mmCIF file of C-alpha atoms and ligand atoms in Angstrom:
data_model
loop_
_atom_site.group_PDB
_atom_site.id
_atom_site.type_symbol
_atom_site.label_atom_id
_atom_site.label_comp_id
_atom_site.label_asym_id
_atom_site.label_seq_id
_atom_site.Cartn_x
_atom_site.Cartn_y
_atom_site.Cartn_z
ATOM 1 C CA MET A 24 -32.469 -44.261 20.635
ATOM 2 C CA THR A 25 -32.333 -40.813 19.464
ATOM 3 C CA ALA A 26 -35.266 -38.136 19.655
ATOM 4 C CA LEU A 27 -36.148 -37.910 16.023
ATOM 5 C CA THR A 28 -35.091 -41.327 14.796
ATOM 6 C CA GLN A 29 -35.906 -44.536 16.730
ATOM 7 C CA GLN A 30 -34.050 -47.775 16.109
ATOM 8 C CA THR A 31 -35.450 -51.008 17.326
ATOM 9 C CA SER A 32 -34.190 -54.534 16.220
ATOM 10 C CA VAL A 33 -35.781 -57.959 16.339
ATOM 11 C CA ASN A 34 -34.211 -61.112 14.736
ATOM 12 C CA GLY A 35 -31.657 -59.174 13.014
ATOM 13 C CA VAL A 36 -34.240 -56.564 11.119
ATOM 14 C CA THR A 37 -33.897 -53.029 12.379
ATOM 15 C CA THR A 38 -36.800 -50.593 12.178
ATOM 16 C CA LEU A 39 -35.858 -46.999 11.736
ATOM 17 C CA THR A 40 -38.677 -44.599 12.566
ATOM 18 C CA ILE A 41 -38.601 -41.123 11.830
ATOM 19 C CA ASN A 42 -40.155 -39.707 15.044
ATOM 20 C CA ARG A 43 -41.587 -36.071 14.409
ATOM 21 C CA PRO A 44 -45.177 -36.819 14.281
ATOM 22 C CA ASP A 45 -46.357 -33.417 15.275
ATOM 23 C CA LYS A 46 -44.627 -31.884 12.143
ATOM 24 C CA LEU A 47 -45.757 -35.107 9.868
ATOM 25 C CA ASN A 48 -42.056 -36.192 10.250
ATOM 26 C CA ALA A 49 -40.678 -33.369 8.422
ATOM 27 C CA LEU A 50 -36.853 -33.673 7.703
ATOM 28 C CA SER A 51 -34.900 -31.073 9.658
ATOM 29 C CA PRO A 52 -31.065 -30.693 9.442
ATOM 30 C CA ALA A 53 -30.921 -32.192 13.138
ATOM 31 C CA LEU A 54 -32.937 -35.120 11.803
ATOM 32 C CA PHE A 55 -30.319 -35.817 9.069
ATOM 33 C CA VAL A 56 -27.399 -35.746 11.597
ATOM 34 C CA GLU A 57 -29.140 -38.598 13.631
ATOM 35 C CA LEU A 58 -30.022 -40.603 10.831
ATOM 36 C CA LYS A 59 -26.553 -40.414 9.336
ATOM 37 C CA GLU A 60 -25.187 -41.635 12.511
ATOM 38 C CA ILE A 61 -27.260 -44.570 12.489
ATOM 39 C CA LEU A 62 -26.744 -45.362 8.859
ATOM 40 C CA LEU A 63 -22.963 -45.290 9.377
ATOM 41 C CA ARG A 64 -23.297 -47.544 12.019
ATOM 42 C CA LEU A 65 -25.355 -49.875 10.081
ATOM 43 C CA GLN A 66 -22.800 -50.000 7.442
ATOM 44 C CA GLU A 67 -19.826 -51.285 9.640
ATOM 45 C CA PRO A 68 -18.814 -54.668 8.826
ATOM 46 C CA GLY A 69 -19.923 -57.307 11.101
ATOM 47 C CA PHE A 70 -22.754 -55.075 12.367
ATOM 48 C CA PRO A 71 -25.450 -57.614 13.195
ATOM 49 C CA VAL A 72 -28.461 -56.539 11.101
ATOM 50 C CA ARG A 73 -29.502 -58.374 7.868
ATOM 51 C CA GLY A 74 -32.554 -56.003 6.882
ATOM 52 C CA VAL A 75 -33.929 -52.528 7.554
ATOM 53 C CA ILE A 76 -37.373 -51.174 7.594
ATOM 54 C CA LEU A 77 -37.703 -47.333 7.157
ATOM 55 C CA THR A 78 -41.129 -45.854 8.523
ATOM 56 C CA GLY A 79 -42.662 -42.665 10.139
ATOM 57 C CA ALA A 80 -44.171 -42.297 13.576
ATOM 58 C CA GLY A 81 -47.719 -41.381 13.837
ATOM 59 C CA GLU A 82 -51.059 -41.932 11.888
ATOM 60 C CA LYS A 83 -50.687 -39.538 9.289
ATOM 61 C CA ALA A 84 -47.298 -39.421 7.637
ATOM 62 C CA PHE A 85 -44.365 -41.223 6.529
ATOM 63 C CA ILE A 86 -42.587 -38.113 5.948
ATOM 64 C CA ALA A 87 -44.319 -34.796 4.664
ATOM 65 C CA GLY A 88 -41.123 -33.693 3.137
ATOM 66 C CA ALA A 89 -38.192 -31.307 3.790
ATOM 67 C CA ASP A 90 -38.732 -28.890 6.780
ATOM 68 C CA ILE A 91 -40.466 -26.151 4.931
ATOM 69 C CA ALA A 92 -40.266 -23.722 8.039
ATOM 70 C CA ALA A 93 -36.426 -24.423 8.455
ATOM 71 C CA MET A 94 -35.765 -23.640 4.672
ATOM 72 C CA GLN A 95 -37.545 -20.129 4.945
ATOM 73 C CA GLN A 96 -34.528 -18.187 6.083
ATOM 74 C CA MET A 97 -31.816 -20.440 4.457
ATOM 75 C CA SER A 98 -29.369 -18.570 2.167
ATOM 76 C CA PRO A 99 -28.599 -20.314 -1.255
ATOM 77 C CA GLU A 100 -25.381 -21.500 0.437
ATOM 78 C CA GLU A 101 -27.351 -23.046 3.352
ATOM 79 C CA GLY A 102 -29.817 -24.412 0.884
ATOM 80 C CA GLU A 103 -27.222 -26.131 -0.905
ATOM 81 C CA GLN A 104 -25.790 -27.691 2.248
ATOM 82 C CA PHE A 105 -29.182 -28.969 3.364
ATOM 83 C CA ALA A 106 -29.520 -30.588 -0.093
ATOM 84 C CA ALA A 107 -26.292 -32.100 0.101
ATOM 85 C CA GLN A 108 -27.168 -33.543 3.943
ATOM 86 C CA GLY A 109 -30.156 -34.887 2.070
ATOM 87 C CA GLN A 110 -28.472 -36.706 -0.829
ATOM 88 C CA GLU A 111 -25.838 -37.996 1.685
ATOM 89 C CA ILE A 112 -28.546 -39.678 3.560
ATOM 90 C CA THR A 113 -30.360 -41.162 0.332
ATOM 91 C CA GLU A 114 -26.749 -42.315 -0.998
ATOM 92 C CA LEU A 115 -26.025 -44.200 2.527
ATOM 93 C CA LEU A 116 -29.368 -45.674 2.421
ATOM 94 C CA GLU A 117 -28.991 -46.916 -1.085
ATOM 95 C CA ALA A 118 -25.368 -48.204 -0.430
ATOM 96 C CA LEU A 119 -26.412 -50.297 2.691
ATOM 97 C CA PRO A 120 -25.150 -53.756 1.521
ATOM 98 C CA ILE A 121 -28.519 -55.437 3.083
ATOM 99 C CA PRO A 122 -32.249 -55.057 1.825
ATOM 100 C CA VAL A 123 -33.929 -51.717 3.030
ATOM 101 C CA ILE A 124 -37.997 -51.592 2.689
ATOM 102 C CA ALA A 125 -39.702 -48.124 3.166
ATOM 103 C CA CYS A 126 -43.230 -48.768 4.820
ATOM 104 C CA VAL A 127 -45.298 -45.845 3.924
ATOM 105 C CA ASN A 128 -48.402 -45.050 5.991
ATOM 106 C CA GLY A 129 -49.815 -41.749 5.007
ATOM 107 C CA TYR A 130 -47.971 -38.728 3.160
ATOM 108 C CA ALA A 131 -44.434 -39.460 1.389
ATOM 109 C CA LEU A 132 -44.267 -36.088 -0.167
ATOM 110 C CA GLY A 133 -41.178 -34.064 -1.440
ATOM 111 C CA GLY A 134 -37.847 -35.586 0.703
ATOM 112 C CA GLY A 135 -40.395 -38.336 2.159
ATOM 113 C CA CYS A 136 -40.849 -39.632 -1.308
ATOM 114 C CA GLU A 137 -37.189 -39.204 -2.296
ATOM 115 C CA LEU A 138 -36.124 -41.081 0.771
ATOM 116 C CA ALA A 139 -38.514 -44.005 0.263
ATOM 117 C CA MET A 140 -36.868 -44.177 -3.412
ATOM 118 C CA ALA A 141 -33.598 -44.762 -1.821
ATOM 119 C CA CYS A 142 -34.852 -47.875 -0.226
ATOM 120 C CA ASP A 143 -34.656 -51.066 -2.259
ATOM 121 C CA PHE A 144 -38.462 -51.070 -2.587
ATOM 122 C CA ILE A 145 -41.583 -49.661 -1.174
ATOM 123 C CA TYR A 146 -44.689 -51.029 0.685
ATOM 124 C CA CYS A 147 -47.505 -48.874 1.749
ATOM 125 C CA THR A 148 -51.096 -48.778 3.217
ATOM 126 C CA GLU A 149 -54.286 -47.796 1.621
ATOM 127 C CA ARG A 150 -53.841 -44.435 3.100
ATOM 128 C CA ALA A 151 -50.768 -43.288 1.574
ATOM 129 C CA GLN A 152 -50.069 -40.571 -0.844
ATOM 130 C CA PHE A 153 -46.992 -39.723 -2.783
ATOM 131 C CA GLY A 154 -45.783 -36.712 -4.530
ATOM 132 C CA GLN A 155 -43.156 -34.346 -5.243
ATOM 133 C CA PRO A 156 -44.798 -30.938 -4.712
ATOM 134 C CA GLU A 157 -41.594 -28.952 -4.744
ATOM 135 C CA VAL A 158 -42.590 -26.943 -7.888
ATOM 136 C CA SER A 159 -45.563 -25.441 -5.775
ATOM 137 C CA LEU A 160 -43.041 -24.079 -3.443
ATOM 138 C CA GLY A 161 -40.707 -22.766 -6.182
ATOM 139 C CA LEU A 162 -38.297 -25.376 -5.326
ATOM 140 C CA THR A 163 -36.988 -28.418 -7.175
ATOM 141 C CA PRO A 164 -36.549 -31.841 -5.896
ATOM 142 C CA CYS A 165 -33.066 -32.427 -4.418
ATOM 143 C CA PHE A 166 -32.899 -35.512 -2.498
ATOM 144 C CA GLY A 167 -32.780 -37.351 -5.763
ATOM 145 C CA GLY A 168 -36.579 -36.894 -6.819
ATOM 146 C CA CYS A 169 -35.432 -36.104 -10.475
ATOM 147 C CA VAL A 170 -32.985 -38.773 -10.472
ATOM 148 C CA ARG A 171 -35.025 -41.558 -9.114
ATOM 149 C CA LEU A 172 -38.643 -41.267 -9.675
ATOM 150 C CA SER A 173 -38.028 -42.283 -13.415
ATOM 151 C CA ARG A 174 -36.135 -45.348 -12.344
ATOM 152 C CA PHE A 175 -39.482 -46.502 -10.691
ATOM 153 C CA VAL A 176 -42.178 -45.033 -12.983
ATOM 154 C CA GLY A 177 -40.381 -44.295 -16.219
ATOM 155 C CA ALA A 178 -39.503 -40.893 -17.330
ATOM 156 C CA GLY A 179 -42.852 -39.817 -18.881
ATOM 157 C CA ARG A 180 -44.764 -40.334 -15.690
ATOM 158 C CA ALA A 181 -42.178 -39.040 -13.518
ATOM 159 C CA ARG A 182 -42.068 -35.595 -15.711
ATOM 160 C CA GLU A 183 -45.820 -35.430 -15.349
ATOM 161 C CA LEU A 184 -45.493 -35.984 -11.535
ATOM 162 C CA ILE A 185 -42.888 -33.560 -10.828
ATOM 163 C CA TYR A 186 -43.968 -30.800 -13.283
ATOM 164 C CA THR A 187 -47.616 -30.691 -11.604
ATOM 165 C CA GLY A 188 -46.699 -31.594 -8.230
ATOM 166 C CA ARG A 189 -49.766 -33.812 -8.213
ATOM 167 C CA ARG A 190 -50.411 -36.152 -5.349
ATOM 168 C CA ILE A 191 -51.157 -39.886 -5.858
ATOM 169 C CA ASP A 192 -52.725 -42.547 -3.807
ATOM 170 C CA ALA A 193 -51.608 -45.904 -2.998
ATOM 171 C CA GLY A 194 -53.675 -47.492 -5.826
ATOM 172 C CA GLU A 195 -52.234 -45.217 -8.335
ATOM 173 C CA ALA A 196 -48.658 -45.645 -6.917
ATOM 174 C CA LEU A 197 -49.169 -49.512 -7.289
ATOM 175 C CA ARG A 198 -50.341 -49.326 -10.579
ATOM 176 C CA ILE A 199 -47.517 -47.070 -12.073
ATOM 177 C CA GLY A 200 -44.939 -49.234 -10.289
ATOM 178 C CA LEU A 201 -43.653 -46.701 -7.490
ATOM 179 C CA VAL A 202 -44.847 -49.095 -4.759
ATOM 180 C CA ASN A 203 -44.497 -53.014 -4.634
ATOM 181 C CA ARG A 204 -47.409 -54.011 -2.592
ATOM 182 C CA VAL A 205 -50.392 -52.123 -0.748
ATOM 183 C CA PHE A 206 -51.634 -53.140 2.831
ATOM 184 C CA SER A 207 -54.948 -52.237 4.803
ATOM 185 C CA ASP A 208 -53.118 -51.173 7.603
ATOM 186 C CA ALA A 209 -49.695 -50.222 9.049
ATOM 187 C CA ASP A 210 -49.552 -53.351 11.278
ATOM 188 C CA ALA A 211 -49.982 -55.670 8.201
ATOM 189 C CA MET A 212 -47.626 -53.688 6.116
ATOM 190 C CA LEU A 213 -44.877 -54.011 8.944
ATOM 191 C CA ALA A 214 -45.481 -57.733 9.621
ATOM 192 C CA ALA A 215 -45.130 -58.360 5.773
ATOM 193 C CA ALA A 216 -41.893 -56.349 5.417
ATOM 194 C CA ARG A 217 -40.462 -58.187 8.522
ATOM 195 C CA ASP A 218 -41.426 -61.529 6.935
ATOM 196 C CA ILE A 219 -39.752 -60.595 3.513
ATOM 197 C CA LEU A 220 -36.552 -59.567 5.193
ATOM 198 C CA LEU A 221 -36.735 -62.894 7.277
ATOM 199 C CA GLN A 222 -36.874 -64.808 3.970
ATOM 200 C CA CYS A 223 -33.916 -62.664 2.575
ATOM 201 C CA LYS A 224 -31.977 -63.533 5.805
ATOM 202 C CA SER A 225 -32.074 -67.015 4.973
ATOM 203 C CA GLN A 226 -30.247 -66.558 1.554
ATOM 204 C CA SER A 227 -26.632 -65.769 1.176
ATOM 205 C CA PRO A 228 -25.760 -62.242 2.636
ATOM 206 C CA VAL A 229 -22.964 -62.059 0.324
ATOM 207 C CA ALA A 230 -24.996 -62.625 -2.878
ATOM 208 C CA ILE A 231 -27.610 -60.216 -1.796
ATOM 209 C CA SER A 232 -25.253 -57.360 -1.202
ATOM 210 C CA LEU A 233 -23.330 -58.165 -4.469
ATOM 211 C CA CYS A 234 -26.976 -58.217 -6.303
ATOM 212 C CA LYS A 235 -27.810 -54.908 -5.018
ATOM 213 C CA HIS A 236 -24.481 -53.384 -5.587
ATOM 214 C CA THR A 237 -24.960 -54.733 -9.281
ATOM 215 C CA ILE A 238 -28.436 -53.368 -9.698
ATOM 216 C CA ASN A 239 -27.485 -49.951 -8.133
ATOM 217 C CA ALA A 240 -24.356 -49.802 -10.393
ATOM 218 C CA SER A 241 -26.173 -50.468 -13.513
ATOM 219 C CA TYR A 242 -27.583 -46.889 -13.397
ATOM 220 C CA GLY A 243 -25.793 -44.450 -15.535
ATOM 221 C CA ARG A 244 -23.657 -47.004 -17.350
ATOM 222 C CA THR A 245 -23.921 -48.641 -20.966
ATOM 223 C CA THR A 246 -25.392 -52.349 -20.926
ATOM 224 C CA ALA A 247 -21.618 -53.468 -21.662
ATOM 225 C CA GLU A 248 -20.253 -51.699 -18.504
ATOM 226 C CA ALA A 249 -23.195 -52.978 -16.224
ATOM 227 C CA LEU A 250 -22.695 -56.473 -17.499
ATOM 228 C CA GLU A 251 -18.907 -56.179 -16.601
ATOM 229 C CA VAL A 252 -20.040 -55.200 -13.122
ATOM 230 C CA GLU A 253 -22.273 -58.329 -12.895
ATOM 231 C CA LYS A 254 -19.735 -60.488 -14.060
ATOM 232 C CA ASN A 255 -17.168 -59.344 -11.558
ATOM 233 C CA ALA A 256 -19.842 -59.795 -8.974
ATOM 234 C CA PHE A 257 -20.419 -63.265 -9.961
ATOM 235 C CA ARG A 258 -16.578 -63.975 -9.793
ATOM 236 C CA ARG A 259 -16.461 -62.401 -6.176
ATOM 237 C CA THR A 260 -19.318 -65.177 -5.222
ATOM 238 C CA PHE A 261 -16.666 -67.581 -6.051
ATOM 239 C CA GLU A 262 -14.513 -66.354 -3.299
ATOM 240 C CA SER A 263 -16.880 -66.430 -0.666
ATOM 241 C CA ALA A 264 -17.848 -69.080 1.790
ATOM 242 C CA ASP A 265 -21.563 -68.604 1.155
ATOM 243 C CA LYS A 266 -21.168 -70.063 -2.586
ATOM 244 C CA GLN A 267 -19.202 -73.005 -1.157
ATOM 245 C CA GLU A 268 -22.118 -73.823 1.106
ATOM 246 C CA GLY A 269 -24.922 -72.835 -1.151
ATOM 247 C CA VAL A 270 -23.638 -75.107 -4.040
ATOM 248 C CA LYS A 271 -22.663 -78.005 -1.421
ATOM 249 C CA ALA A 272 -25.698 -77.809 0.241
ATOM 250 C CA PHE A 273 -27.603 -78.357 -3.334
ATOM 251 C CA VAL A 274 -25.476 -81.292 -4.163
ATOM 252 C CA GLU A 275 -25.908 -82.774 -0.921
ATOM 253 C CA LYS A 276 -29.652 -82.466 -0.952
ATOM 254 C CA ARG A 277 -30.002 -80.380 2.203
ATOM 255 C CA PRO A 278 -30.801 -76.610 3.038
ATOM 256 C CA ALA A 279 -28.011 -74.235 2.780
ATOM 257 C CA VAL A 280 -26.652 -72.386 6.061
ATOM 258 C CA PHE A 281 -25.066 -69.278 5.370
ATOM 259 C CA PRO A 282 -22.330 -68.109 7.806
ATOM 260 C CA ALA A 283 -23.753 -64.796 9.418
ATOM 261 C CA TYR A 284 -21.490 -61.848 8.860
HETATM 262 N N1 CO8 B 326 -42.150 -29.114 6.851
HETATM 263 C C1 CO8 B 326 -42.440 -28.524 8.034
HETATM 264 N N2 CO8 B 326 -43.428 -28.778 8.707
HETATM 265 C C2 CO8 B 326 -44.336 -29.613 7.942
HETATM 266 C C3 CO8 B 326 -44.270 -30.122 6.669
HETATM 267 C C4 CO8 B 326 -42.927 -29.917 5.997
HETATM 268 N N3 CO8 B 326 -42.883 -30.247 5.052
HETATM 269 N N4 CO8 B 326 -45.363 -30.622 6.567
HETATM 270 C C5 CO8 B 326 -46.182 -30.665 7.541
HETATM 271 N N5 CO8 B 326 -45.574 -29.630 8.472
HETATM 272 C C6 CO8 B 326 -46.238 -29.369 9.885
HETATM 273 C C7 CO8 B 326 -47.418 -28.094 9.726
HETATM 274 O O1 CO8 B 326 -46.734 -27.188 9.465
HETATM 275 C C8 CO8 B 326 -48.042 -28.370 10.969
HETATM 276 O O2 CO8 B 326 -47.416 -27.936 12.014
HETATM 277 P P1 CO8 B 326 -48.229 -26.911 13.031
HETATM 278 O O3 CO8 B 326 -49.206 -27.720 13.884
HETATM 279 O O4 CO8 B 326 -47.099 -26.532 13.946
HETATM 280 O O5 CO8 B 326 -48.784 -25.934 12.398
HETATM 281 C C9 CO8 B 326 -48.254 -30.006 11.084
HETATM 282 O O6 CO8 B 326 -47.008 -30.403 10.534
HETATM 283 C C10 CO8 B 326 -49.364 -30.627 10.626
HETATM 284 O O7 CO8 B 326 -49.423 -30.406 9.246
HETATM 285 P P2 CO8 B 326 -50.983 -29.727 8.713
HETATM 286 O O8 CO8 B 326 -51.777 -28.960 9.607
HETATM 287 O O9 CO8 B 326 -50.784 -29.223 7.508
HETATM 288 O O10 CO8 B 326 -51.403 -31.164 8.307
HETATM 289 P P3 CO8 B 326 -52.768 -31.256 7.296
HETATM 290 O O11 CO8 B 326 -53.397 -32.698 7.406
HETATM 291 O O12 CO8 B 326 -53.706 -30.113 7.291
HETATM 292 O O13 CO8 B 326 -52.094 -31.222 5.746
HETATM 293 C C11 CO8 B 326 -50.280 -31.901 4.280
HETATM 294 C C12 CO8 B 326 -50.924 -32.291 5.516
HETATM 295 C C13 CO8 B 326 -50.990 -31.944 2.963
HETATM 296 C C14 CO8 B 326 -49.194 -33.037 4.370
HETATM 297 C C15 CO8 B 326 -49.511 -30.693 4.563
HETATM 298 O O14 CO8 B 326 -49.106 -30.553 5.802
HETATM 299 C C16 CO8 B 326 -48.445 -30.325 3.543
HETATM 300 O O15 CO8 B 326 -48.802 -29.880 2.273
HETATM 301 N N6 CO8 B 326 -47.134 -30.218 3.770
HETATM 302 C C17 CO8 B 326 -46.064 -29.974 3.150
HETATM 303 C C18 CO8 B 326 -45.711 -30.975 1.956
HETATM 304 C C19 CO8 B 326 -44.608 -30.613 1.131
HETATM 305 O O16 CO8 B 326 -44.965 -29.744 0.238
HETATM 306 N N7 CO8 B 326 -43.804 -31.359 1.104
HETATM 307 C C20 CO8 B 326 -42.393 -31.174 0.320
HETATM 308 C C21 CO8 B 326 -41.376 -30.001 1.031
HETATM 309 S S1 CO8 B 326 -40.221 -29.672 0.062
HETATM 310 C C22 CO8 B 326 -39.213 -31.102 -0.099
HETATM 311 O O17 CO8 B 326 -39.275 -31.975 0.540
HETATM 312 C C23 CO8 B 326 -38.052 -31.213 -1.086
HETATM 313 C C24 CO8 B 326 -36.751 -31.091 -0.535
HETATM 314 C C25 CO8 B 326 -36.055 -29.880 -1.113
HETATM 315 C C26 CO8 B 326 -34.950 -29.758 -0.040
HETATM 316 C C27 CO8 B 326 -34.478 -28.369 -0.366
HETATM 317 C C28 CO8 B 326 -33.101 -28.174 0.533
HETATM 318 C C29 CO8 B 326 -32.788 -26.701 0.699
#
């Protein structure tokens, strides 16, 4: 357990909690160092985790963005380095070969919204607020906001939200497809996220990781290139013990039991 990022694991599901509630879990350079260490560990082959929940400590915020106070004195070079740190975290999150759900209770602004969008999908509570307010600070989103928001909500809505810096509530986030589900409170949200991850856990981990890789790889590729990635993924399932077990179990009319990796 670290000071700024807490990690707890139950039944193969790890919960990462950004833990700076007095600063609404704002993302500092030190926090990125801790988070990177944990994400690198989760990536190691054979690490016994099959799903991740990313959430924020306290009642008010998931993450209220990058640490604005830390940015005040940064030179352009330091700013670029901070941006690179944040992008590395979003890329590590996106590349984890297991499902990752962002659970948003409160503010997910700027870098907070960007970290949530680097997860596979987002659940939130009725109190959640999302936004990319960077333009109001004379900044641009730089942990993937300009890149990932349009993937969730389409280019027109993303442009409107980014150019105005407008905050949206949970209902609007659900309507435009930024979040998958809205819950009355954090306990219900976290219970549902754990439940979904346990459902994923009973499926083939090899197949899930290949699906995730294929979906991520489809961005920025032509349809033909993306279909090639999909075909290769399918081929790779034929090299796996999971495919042998899954297909055999169907033929034998019994539930598949996939090996744990
Ligand atoms: N950074 C640093 N501290 C923060 C941040 C933040 N992003 N957000 C809140 N805090 C701190 C406040 O300063 C305050 O600290 P203190 O008690 O010591 O004064 C504490 O958290 C509580 O905040 P408030 O008193 O402001 O709480 P309110 O309920 O009144 O307001 C808001 C909540 C609306 C969320 C308000 O805090 C706010 O607007 N926060 C900033 C939101 C924002 O603009 N986020 C985007 C930041 S930029 C970004 O994330 C883009 C990444 C760009 C990276 C660039 C790399 C160089």
